[in-house]
Amino acid sequence: MILTITNQKGGVGKTTTAINLAAALASKGIRTLLVDLDPQANSTMSFIDAHSAPKTVFDALTEPDVGIAGILQQAEKVPNLLLAPSSIALAKLEAKLLGDIDSHFRLKDALAKVLPDFDFIIIDTPPTLGIITVNALVAATHVMIPIQSSYFALEGTDDLLETIDKVKARANPQLQILGAVITLHDKRTLLARDIVDQIRKVFGDKLFETVITKSVRLEESPAYKETIFSFAPRSTGAYEYYKLSEEVLSRV
Ligand SMILES: Nc1ncnc2c1ncn2[C@@H]1O[C@H](COP(=O)(O)OP(=O)(O)OP(=O)(O)O)[C@@H](O)[C@H]1O
Ligand SMILES: [Mg+2]
């Protein structure tokens, strides 16, 4: 099971979802790998210091003898969770792979060697539909789309779904949309509730029942290198991400 979390819109909760879903799965004893495929390295920094990783996904994807196995880090404080860290170097990937015939398959090939070591792999992506995100879609078995329940929430969704269809057409016919999840939801506003209805019209039963509401605890926890489960185990955010993990497992 390889789940890519993606939406080319920035700041919609991809990273927050990736780190907390990964932690929720790991807490159930599931051997989980979180691959940070964003040059911003926000998932990485939620677990380890940005400069403490000697090698990162850029090395794994560009040097065959490094591979994913050569960059793995144990996520501090989270048993069963390993991290494939990112760094700003990943921003050079597009230029580096330009013209390479296998450029879209780099991640898939790199992950193949570590597949037996994990039950669940989660990939966090940057807010673009470029070569990095395409690598994540080619490598994945499933996609999850976080959508912020705000004005313009669905803008760009067509492009994303089109990209997913293109990847399915050739490079990865098995790819499935696992679901869309509403994030950063503010129950108090009428607008947010209207938007949830609009999102439901687009995604139908692919929309996860669990809604992630806006909460200060979720926003704070990465700064302390904690997941929501260690930072505020009794918060609504912890409850919601735990529920999401149960829903995810029920769909696979
Ligand atoms: N449910 C939430 N409640 C409050 N703050 C949140 C919530 N989810 C995410 N945030 C905050 O919103 C900001 C954007 O979230 P996040 O980094 O997860 O989005 P992203 O889609 O990964 O962004 P990018 O596109 O830049 O990678 C961060 O500061 C994060 O802490
Ligand atoms: Mg992010």
mmCIF file of C-alpha atoms and ligand atoms in Angstrom:
data_model
loop_
_atom_site.group_PDB
_atom_site.id
_atom_site.type_symbol
_atom_site.label_atom_id
_atom_site.label_comp_id
_atom_site.label_asym_id
_atom_site.label_seq_id
_atom_site.Cartn_x
_atom_site.Cartn_y
_atom_site.Cartn_z
ATOM 1 C CA MET A 1 0.000 0.000 0.000
ATOM 2 C CA ILE A 2 1.596 3.232 -1.172
ATOM 3 C CA LEU A 3 -0.506 6.323 -0.527
ATOM 4 C CA THR A 4 0.398 9.625 -2.154
ATOM 5 C CA ILE A 5 -1.074 12.671 -0.460
ATOM 6 C CA THR A 6 -1.382 15.398 -3.012
ATOM 7 C CA ASN A 7 -3.014 18.646 -4.053
ATOM 8 C CA GLN A 8 -1.141 21.259 -6.058
ATOM 9 C CA LYS A 9 -2.798 23.944 -3.967
ATOM 10 C CA GLY A 10 -0.457 25.142 -1.267
ATOM 11 C CA GLY A 11 -1.184 25.043 2.450
ATOM 12 C CA VAL A 12 -4.193 22.727 2.344
ATOM 13 C CA GLY A 13 -2.945 20.308 4.990
ATOM 14 C CA LYS A 14 -1.000 17.743 2.926
ATOM 15 C CA THR A 15 1.933 17.653 5.321
ATOM 16 C CA THR A 16 -0.197 17.780 8.475
ATOM 17 C CA THR A 17 -2.193 14.856 7.113
ATOM 18 C CA ALA A 18 0.907 12.917 6.013
ATOM 19 C CA ILE A 19 2.709 13.129 9.352
ATOM 20 C CA ASN A 20 -0.286 12.458 11.569
ATOM 21 C CA LEU A 21 -1.748 9.698 9.428
ATOM 22 C CA ALA A 22 1.682 8.052 9.323
ATOM 23 C CA ALA A 23 1.964 8.331 13.114
ATOM 24 C CA ALA A 24 -1.550 6.952 13.640
ATOM 25 C CA LEU A 25 -0.778 3.927 11.462
ATOM 26 C CA ALA A 26 2.589 3.352 13.140
ATOM 27 C CA SER A 27 0.906 3.440 16.556
ATOM 28 C CA LYS A 28 -1.167 0.456 15.477
ATOM 29 C CA GLY A 29 2.025 -1.541 14.905
ATOM 30 C CA ILE A 30 1.919 -1.046 11.135
ATOM 31 C CA ARG A 31 5.450 -0.736 9.724
ATOM 32 C CA THR A 32 5.178 2.694 8.147
ATOM 33 C CA LEU A 33 7.457 4.738 5.911
ATOM 34 C CA LEU A 34 6.885 8.444 5.362
ATOM 35 C CA VAL A 35 8.549 9.717 2.199
ATOM 36 C CA ASP A 36 8.990 13.479 2.138
ATOM 37 C CA LEU A 37 8.966 14.448 -1.519
ATOM 38 C CA ASP A 38 8.682 18.198 -0.966
ATOM 39 C CA PRO A 39 11.817 20.398 -1.241
ATOM 40 C CA GLN A 40 10.278 22.521 1.553
ATOM 41 C CA ALA A 41 10.961 19.474 3.770
ATOM 42 C CA ASN A 42 8.145 20.259 6.196
ATOM 43 C CA SER A 43 7.393 16.615 6.950
ATOM 44 C CA THR A 44 11.083 16.030 7.596
ATOM 45 C CA MET A 45 11.349 18.988 9.952
ATOM 46 C CA SER A 46 8.358 17.717 11.903
ATOM 47 C CA PHE A 47 10.514 14.769 13.004
ATOM 48 C CA ILE A 48 14.182 15.632 12.712
ATOM 49 C CA ASP A 49 16.416 18.676 12.367
ATOM 50 C CA ALA A 50 16.536 19.906 8.805
ATOM 51 C CA HIS A 51 20.300 19.536 8.446
ATOM 52 C CA SER A 52 20.775 16.349 10.425
ATOM 53 C CA ALA A 53 20.106 13.979 7.535
ATOM 54 C CA PRO A 54 23.361 13.153 5.729
ATOM 55 C CA LYS A 55 21.469 11.925 2.648
ATOM 56 C CA THR A 56 17.996 12.762 1.435
ATOM 57 C CA VAL A 57 15.493 11.718 -1.241
ATOM 58 C CA PHE A 58 17.407 13.708 -3.827
ATOM 59 C CA ASP A 59 20.363 11.342 -3.316
ATOM 60 C CA ALA A 60 18.055 8.324 -3.250
ATOM 61 C CA LEU A 61 16.525 9.276 -6.597
ATOM 62 C CA THR A 62 19.679 10.322 -8.386
ATOM 63 C CA GLU A 63 22.281 7.871 -7.054
ATOM 64 C CA PRO A 64 21.172 4.270 -7.603
ATOM 65 C CA ASP A 65 23.651 2.888 -5.060
ATOM 66 C CA VAL A 66 22.213 5.115 -2.325
ATOM 67 C CA GLY A 67 18.529 4.254 -2.863
ATOM 68 C CA ILE A 68 15.807 4.709 -0.258
ATOM 69 C CA ALA A 69 17.531 2.254 2.090
ATOM 70 C CA GLY A 70 20.542 4.573 2.203
ATOM 71 C CA ILE A 71 18.631 7.581 3.540
ATOM 72 C CA LEU A 72 16.189 6.152 6.082
ATOM 73 C CA GLN A 73 15.910 7.802 9.483
ATOM 74 C CA GLN A 74 13.969 6.555 12.500
ATOM 75 C CA ALA A 75 11.283 9.109 13.389
ATOM 76 C CA GLU A 76 12.112 10.283 16.892
ATOM 77 C CA LYS A 77 9.533 9.239 19.472
ATOM 78 C CA VAL A 78 7.455 7.225 16.985
ATOM 79 C CA PRO A 79 8.184 3.484 16.957
ATOM 80 C CA ASN A 80 7.425 1.708 13.652
ATOM 81 C CA LEU A 81 7.789 4.942 11.663
ATOM 82 C CA LEU A 82 10.723 5.541 9.361
ATOM 83 C CA LEU A 83 11.311 8.704 7.418
ATOM 84 C CA ALA A 84 12.832 9.253 3.987
ATOM 85 C CA PRO A 85 13.873 12.866 4.546
ATOM 86 C CA SER A 86 13.858 15.679 2.041
ATOM 87 C CA SER A 87 15.924 18.827 1.622
ATOM 88 C CA ILE A 88 15.979 21.865 -0.595
ATOM 89 C CA ALA A 89 18.315 19.929 -2.926
ATOM 90 C CA LEU A 90 15.206 18.172 -4.239
ATOM 91 C CA ALA A 91 14.280 21.411 -6.020
ATOM 92 C CA LYS A 92 17.042 20.525 -8.509
ATOM 93 C CA LEU A 93 15.452 17.194 -9.430
ATOM 94 C CA GLU A 94 13.491 18.487 -12.397
ATOM 95 C CA ALA A 95 16.579 19.988 -14.039
ATOM 96 C CA LYS A 96 18.679 16.948 -13.183
ATOM 97 C CA LEU A 97 16.276 14.452 -14.729
ATOM 98 C CA LEU A 98 15.417 16.518 -17.774
ATOM 99 C CA GLY A 99 15.508 14.311 -20.840
ATOM 100 C CA ASP A 100 15.947 11.073 -18.879
ATOM 101 C CA ILE A 101 13.691 8.431 -20.348
ATOM 102 C CA ASP A 102 12.881 6.967 -16.913
ATOM 103 C CA SER A 103 12.462 10.275 -15.099
ATOM 104 C CA HIS A 104 8.856 9.526 -14.016
ATOM 105 C CA PHE A 105 9.807 6.121 -12.611
ATOM 106 C CA ARG A 106 12.665 7.095 -10.325
ATOM 107 C CA LEU A 107 10.704 6.892 -7.088
ATOM 108 C CA LYS A 108 8.857 3.718 -8.060
ATOM 109 C CA ASP A 109 12.168 2.006 -8.811
ATOM 110 C CA ALA A 110 13.796 3.322 -5.650
ATOM 111 C CA LEU A 111 10.904 2.151 -3.455
ATOM 112 C CA ALA A 112 10.774 -1.316 -5.021
ATOM 113 C CA LYS A 113 13.819 -2.401 -3.026
ATOM 114 C CA VAL A 114 12.377 -1.456 0.375
ATOM 115 C CA LEU A 115 8.783 -2.615 -0.224
ATOM 116 C CA PRO A 116 9.210 -5.840 1.821
ATOM 117 C CA ASP A 117 10.242 -3.778 4.866
ATOM 118 C CA PHE A 118 7.001 -1.798 5.127
ATOM 119 C CA ASP A 119 3.274 -2.402 5.356
ATOM 120 C CA PHE A 120 2.327 1.153 4.516
ATOM 121 C CA ILE A 121 4.143 3.928 2.668
ATOM 122 C CA ILE A 122 2.908 7.519 2.728
ATOM 123 C CA ILE A 123 4.275 10.115 0.323
ATOM 124 C CA ASP A 124 4.007 13.853 1.014
ATOM 125 C CA THR A 125 4.217 16.009 -2.125
ATOM 126 C CA PRO A 126 4.971 19.646 -2.976
ATOM 127 C CA PRO A 127 2.251 22.079 -4.114
ATOM 128 C CA THR A 128 2.950 21.535 -7.826
ATOM 129 C CA LEU A 129 2.019 19.085 -10.562
ATOM 130 C CA GLY A 130 5.600 18.757 -11.818
ATOM 131 C CA ILE A 131 7.962 15.840 -12.098
ATOM 132 C CA ILE A 132 8.146 15.273 -8.331
ATOM 133 C CA THR A 133 4.397 14.856 -7.944
ATOM 134 C CA VAL A 134 4.222 12.708 -11.078
ATOM 135 C CA ASN A 135 6.913 10.434 -9.566
ATOM 136 C CA ALA A 136 4.747 10.144 -6.442
ATOM 137 C CA LEU A 137 1.664 9.253 -8.515
ATOM 138 C CA VAL A 138 3.542 6.716 -10.627
ATOM 139 C CA ALA A 139 4.900 5.015 -7.491
ATOM 140 C CA ALA A 140 1.591 4.969 -5.600
ATOM 141 C CA THR A 141 -1.178 2.423 -5.354
ATOM 142 C CA HIS A 142 -3.584 5.039 -3.978
ATOM 143 C CA VAL A 143 -4.042 8.819 -3.801
ATOM 144 C CA MET A 144 -5.506 10.935 -1.036
ATOM 145 C CA ILE A 145 -6.537 14.528 -1.754
ATOM 146 C CA PRO A 146 -6.747 16.930 1.184
ATOM 147 C CA ILE A 147 -9.104 19.823 0.461
ATOM 148 C CA GLN A 148 -9.372 22.890 2.611
ATOM 149 C CA SER A 149 -12.993 23.896 3.135
ATOM 150 C CA SER A 150 -12.498 27.480 2.033
ATOM 151 C CA TYR A 151 -13.431 29.656 -0.888
ATOM 152 C CA PHE A 152 -11.719 28.413 -4.112
ATOM 153 C CA ALA A 153 -11.294 25.006 -2.454
ATOM 154 C CA LEU A 154 -12.143 23.163 -5.645
ATOM 155 C CA GLU A 155 -10.256 25.439 -7.982
ATOM 156 C CA GLY A 156 -7.520 23.403 -9.616
ATOM 157 C CA THR A 157 -9.172 20.082 -8.787
ATOM 158 C CA ASP A 158 -9.831 19.495 -12.502
ATOM 159 C CA ASP A 159 -6.115 19.802 -13.280
ATOM 160 C CA LEU A 160 -5.255 17.421 -10.467
ATOM 161 C CA LEU A 161 -7.806 14.819 -11.570
ATOM 162 C CA GLU A 162 -6.587 15.190 -15.149
ATOM 163 C CA THR A 163 -3.003 14.562 -14.056
ATOM 164 C CA ILE A 164 -4.130 11.470 -12.124
ATOM 165 C CA ASP A 165 -5.970 10.233 -15.241
ATOM 166 C CA LYS A 166 -2.895 10.778 -17.399
ATOM 167 C CA VAL A 167 -0.749 8.778 -14.999
ATOM 168 C CA LYS A 168 -3.374 6.007 -14.960
ATOM 169 C CA ALA A 169 -3.557 5.930 -18.758
ATOM 170 C CA ARG A 170 0.030 4.780 -19.195
ATOM 171 C CA ALA A 171 2.487 4.769 -16.358
ATOM 172 C CA ASN A 172 0.332 3.407 -13.514
ATOM 173 C CA PRO A 173 -3.027 1.877 -14.546
ATOM 174 C CA GLN A 174 -3.568 0.428 -11.030
ATOM 175 C CA LEU A 175 -3.654 3.849 -9.365
ATOM 176 C CA GLN A 176 -6.839 4.471 -7.382
ATOM 177 C CA ILE A 177 -8.236 7.515 -5.640
ATOM 178 C CA LEU A 178 -8.623 6.364 -2.048
ATOM 179 C CA GLY A 179 -10.482 9.518 -1.128
ATOM 180 C CA ALA A 180 -10.615 13.220 -0.497
ATOM 181 C CA VAL A 181 -10.445 14.603 3.019
ATOM 182 C CA ILE A 182 -11.680 17.975 4.176
ATOM 183 C CA THR A 183 -9.070 19.844 6.195
ATOM 184 C CA LEU A 184 -8.765 23.121 8.075
ATOM 185 C CA HIS A 185 -12.526 23.108 8.487
ATOM 186 C CA ASP A 186 -14.208 25.836 10.494
ATOM 187 C CA LYS A 187 -17.563 24.519 11.626
ATOM 188 C CA ARG A 188 -18.727 27.956 12.677
ATOM 189 C CA THR A 189 -18.917 29.463 9.216
ATOM 190 C CA LEU A 190 -21.816 29.014 6.876
ATOM 191 C CA LEU A 191 -19.413 29.291 3.946
ATOM 192 C CA ALA A 192 -17.359 26.316 5.129
ATOM 193 C CA ARG A 193 -20.527 24.218 5.413
ATOM 194 C CA ASP A 194 -21.620 25.245 1.906
ATOM 195 C CA ILE A 195 -18.222 24.303 0.569
ATOM 196 C CA VAL A 196 -18.384 20.883 2.192
ATOM 197 C CA ASP A 197 -21.596 20.316 0.210
ATOM 198 C CA GLN A 198 -19.840 21.375 -3.002
ATOM 199 C CA ILE A 199 -16.889 19.084 -2.290
ATOM 200 C CA ARG A 200 -19.303 16.221 -1.628
ATOM 201 C CA LYS A 201 -20.922 16.819 -5.032
ATOM 202 C CA VAL A 202 -17.547 16.419 -6.747
ATOM 203 C CA PHE A 203 -16.200 13.448 -4.795
ATOM 204 C CA GLY A 204 -19.393 11.658 -3.717
ATOM 205 C CA ASP A 205 -18.640 8.623 -1.573
ATOM 206 C CA LYS A 206 -14.913 9.120 -2.168
ATOM 207 C CA LEU A 207 -15.120 11.897 0.404
ATOM 208 C CA PHE A 208 -13.950 10.632 3.791
ATOM 209 C CA GLU A 209 -16.537 10.978 6.543
ATOM 210 C CA THR A 210 -13.867 12.258 8.898
ATOM 211 C CA VAL A 211 -13.434 16.020 8.671
ATOM 212 C CA ILE A 212 -10.265 17.606 10.044
ATOM 213 C CA THR A 213 -11.195 20.812 11.810
ATOM 214 C CA LYS A 214 -9.006 23.837 12.280
ATOM 215 C CA SER A 215 -7.180 23.615 15.580
ATOM 216 C CA VAL A 216 -4.335 25.420 17.266
ATOM 217 C CA ARG A 217 -2.842 22.130 18.530
ATOM 218 C CA LEU A 218 -2.472 20.748 15.008
ATOM 219 C CA GLU A 219 -0.749 23.920 13.930
ATOM 220 C CA GLU A 220 1.645 23.943 16.901
ATOM 221 C CA SER A 221 2.745 20.333 17.122
ATOM 222 C CA PRO A 222 5.294 20.260 14.225
ATOM 223 C CA ALA A 223 7.198 23.167 15.764
ATOM 224 C CA TYR A 224 7.879 20.938 18.794
ATOM 225 C CA LYS A 225 8.813 17.957 16.588
ATOM 226 C CA GLU A 226 5.792 16.098 17.857
ATOM 227 C CA THR A 227 2.875 14.454 16.154
ATOM 228 C CA ILE A 228 -0.568 15.388 17.410
ATOM 229 C CA PHE A 229 -0.693 12.075 19.309
ATOM 230 C CA SER A 230 2.238 12.877 21.571
ATOM 231 C CA PHE A 231 1.703 16.645 21.660
ATOM 232 C CA ALA A 232 -2.001 16.715 22.492
ATOM 233 C CA PRO A 233 -3.331 13.160 22.672
ATOM 234 C CA ARG A 234 -6.747 14.226 23.845
ATOM 235 C CA SER A 235 -7.252 17.040 21.343
ATOM 236 C CA THR A 236 -9.854 17.025 18.588
ATOM 237 C CA GLY A 237 -6.996 16.876 16.064
ATOM 238 C CA ALA A 238 -5.698 13.623 17.564
ATOM 239 C CA TYR A 239 -9.197 12.176 17.567
ATOM 240 C CA GLU A 240 -9.849 13.217 13.970
ATOM 241 C CA TYR A 241 -6.564 11.902 12.565
ATOM 242 C CA TYR A 242 -7.034 8.639 14.448
ATOM 243 C CA LYS A 243 -10.517 8.314 12.963
ATOM 244 C CA LEU A 244 -9.124 9.099 9.513
ATOM 245 C CA SER A 245 -6.551 6.323 9.911
ATOM 246 C CA GLU A 246 -9.337 3.862 10.754
ATOM 247 C CA GLU A 247 -11.290 4.976 7.713
ATOM 248 C CA VAL A 248 -8.211 4.639 5.517
ATOM 249 C CA LEU A 249 -7.625 1.089 6.749
ATOM 250 C CA SER A 250 -11.281 0.218 6.172
ATOM 251 C CA ARG A 251 -10.945 1.260 2.521
ATOM 252 C CA VAL A 252 -7.908 -0.849 1.659
HETATM 253 N N1 LIG B 1 -6.366 21.296 10.942
HETATM 254 C C1 LIG B 1 -5.515 22.315 11.065
HETATM 255 N N2 LIG B 1 -5.733 23.274 12.000
HETATM 256 C C2 LIG B 1 -4.882 24.331 12.124
HETATM 257 N N3 LIG B 1 -3.800 24.520 11.378
HETATM 258 C C3 LIG B 1 -3.529 23.598 10.433
HETATM 259 C C4 LIG B 1 -4.364 22.454 10.230
HETATM 260 N N4 LIG B 1 -3.853 21.731 9.207
HETATM 261 C C5 LIG B 1 -2.760 22.389 8.793
HETATM 262 N N5 LIG B 1 -2.554 23.508 9.531
HETATM 263 C C6 LIG B 1 -1.503 24.512 9.357
HETATM 264 O O1 LIG B 1 -1.719 25.138 8.104
HETATM 265 C C7 LIG B 1 -0.480 25.328 7.438
HETATM 266 C C8 LIG B 1 -0.475 24.539 6.140
HETATM 267 O O2 LIG B 1 -0.622 23.160 6.450
HETATM 268 P P1 LIG B 1 0.322 22.071 5.774
HETATM 269 O O3 LIG B 1 1.743 22.467 5.856
HETATM 270 O O4 LIG B 1 -0.067 20.753 6.327
HETATM 271 O O5 LIG B 1 -0.201 22.199 4.272
HETATM 272 P P2 LIG B 1 0.499 21.683 2.940
HETATM 273 O O6 LIG B 1 -0.611 21.398 1.980
HETATM 274 O O7 LIG B 1 1.438 20.604 3.241
HETATM 275 O O8 LIG B 1 1.308 22.979 2.480
HETATM 276 P P3 LIG B 1 2.365 23.042 1.258
HETATM 277 O O9 LIG B 1 1.523 23.070 0.033
HETATM 278 O O10 LIG B 1 3.125 24.305 1.492
HETATM 279 O O11 LIG B 1 3.210 21.821 1.363
HETATM 280 C C9 LIG B 1 0.618 24.881 8.403
HETATM 281 O O12 LIG B 1 1.041 25.983 9.137
HETATM 282 C C10 LIG B 1 -0.125 23.900 9.308
HETATM 283 O O13 LIG B 1 0.444 23.827 10.601
HETATM 284 MG MG MG B 2 3.466 20.436 2.781
#
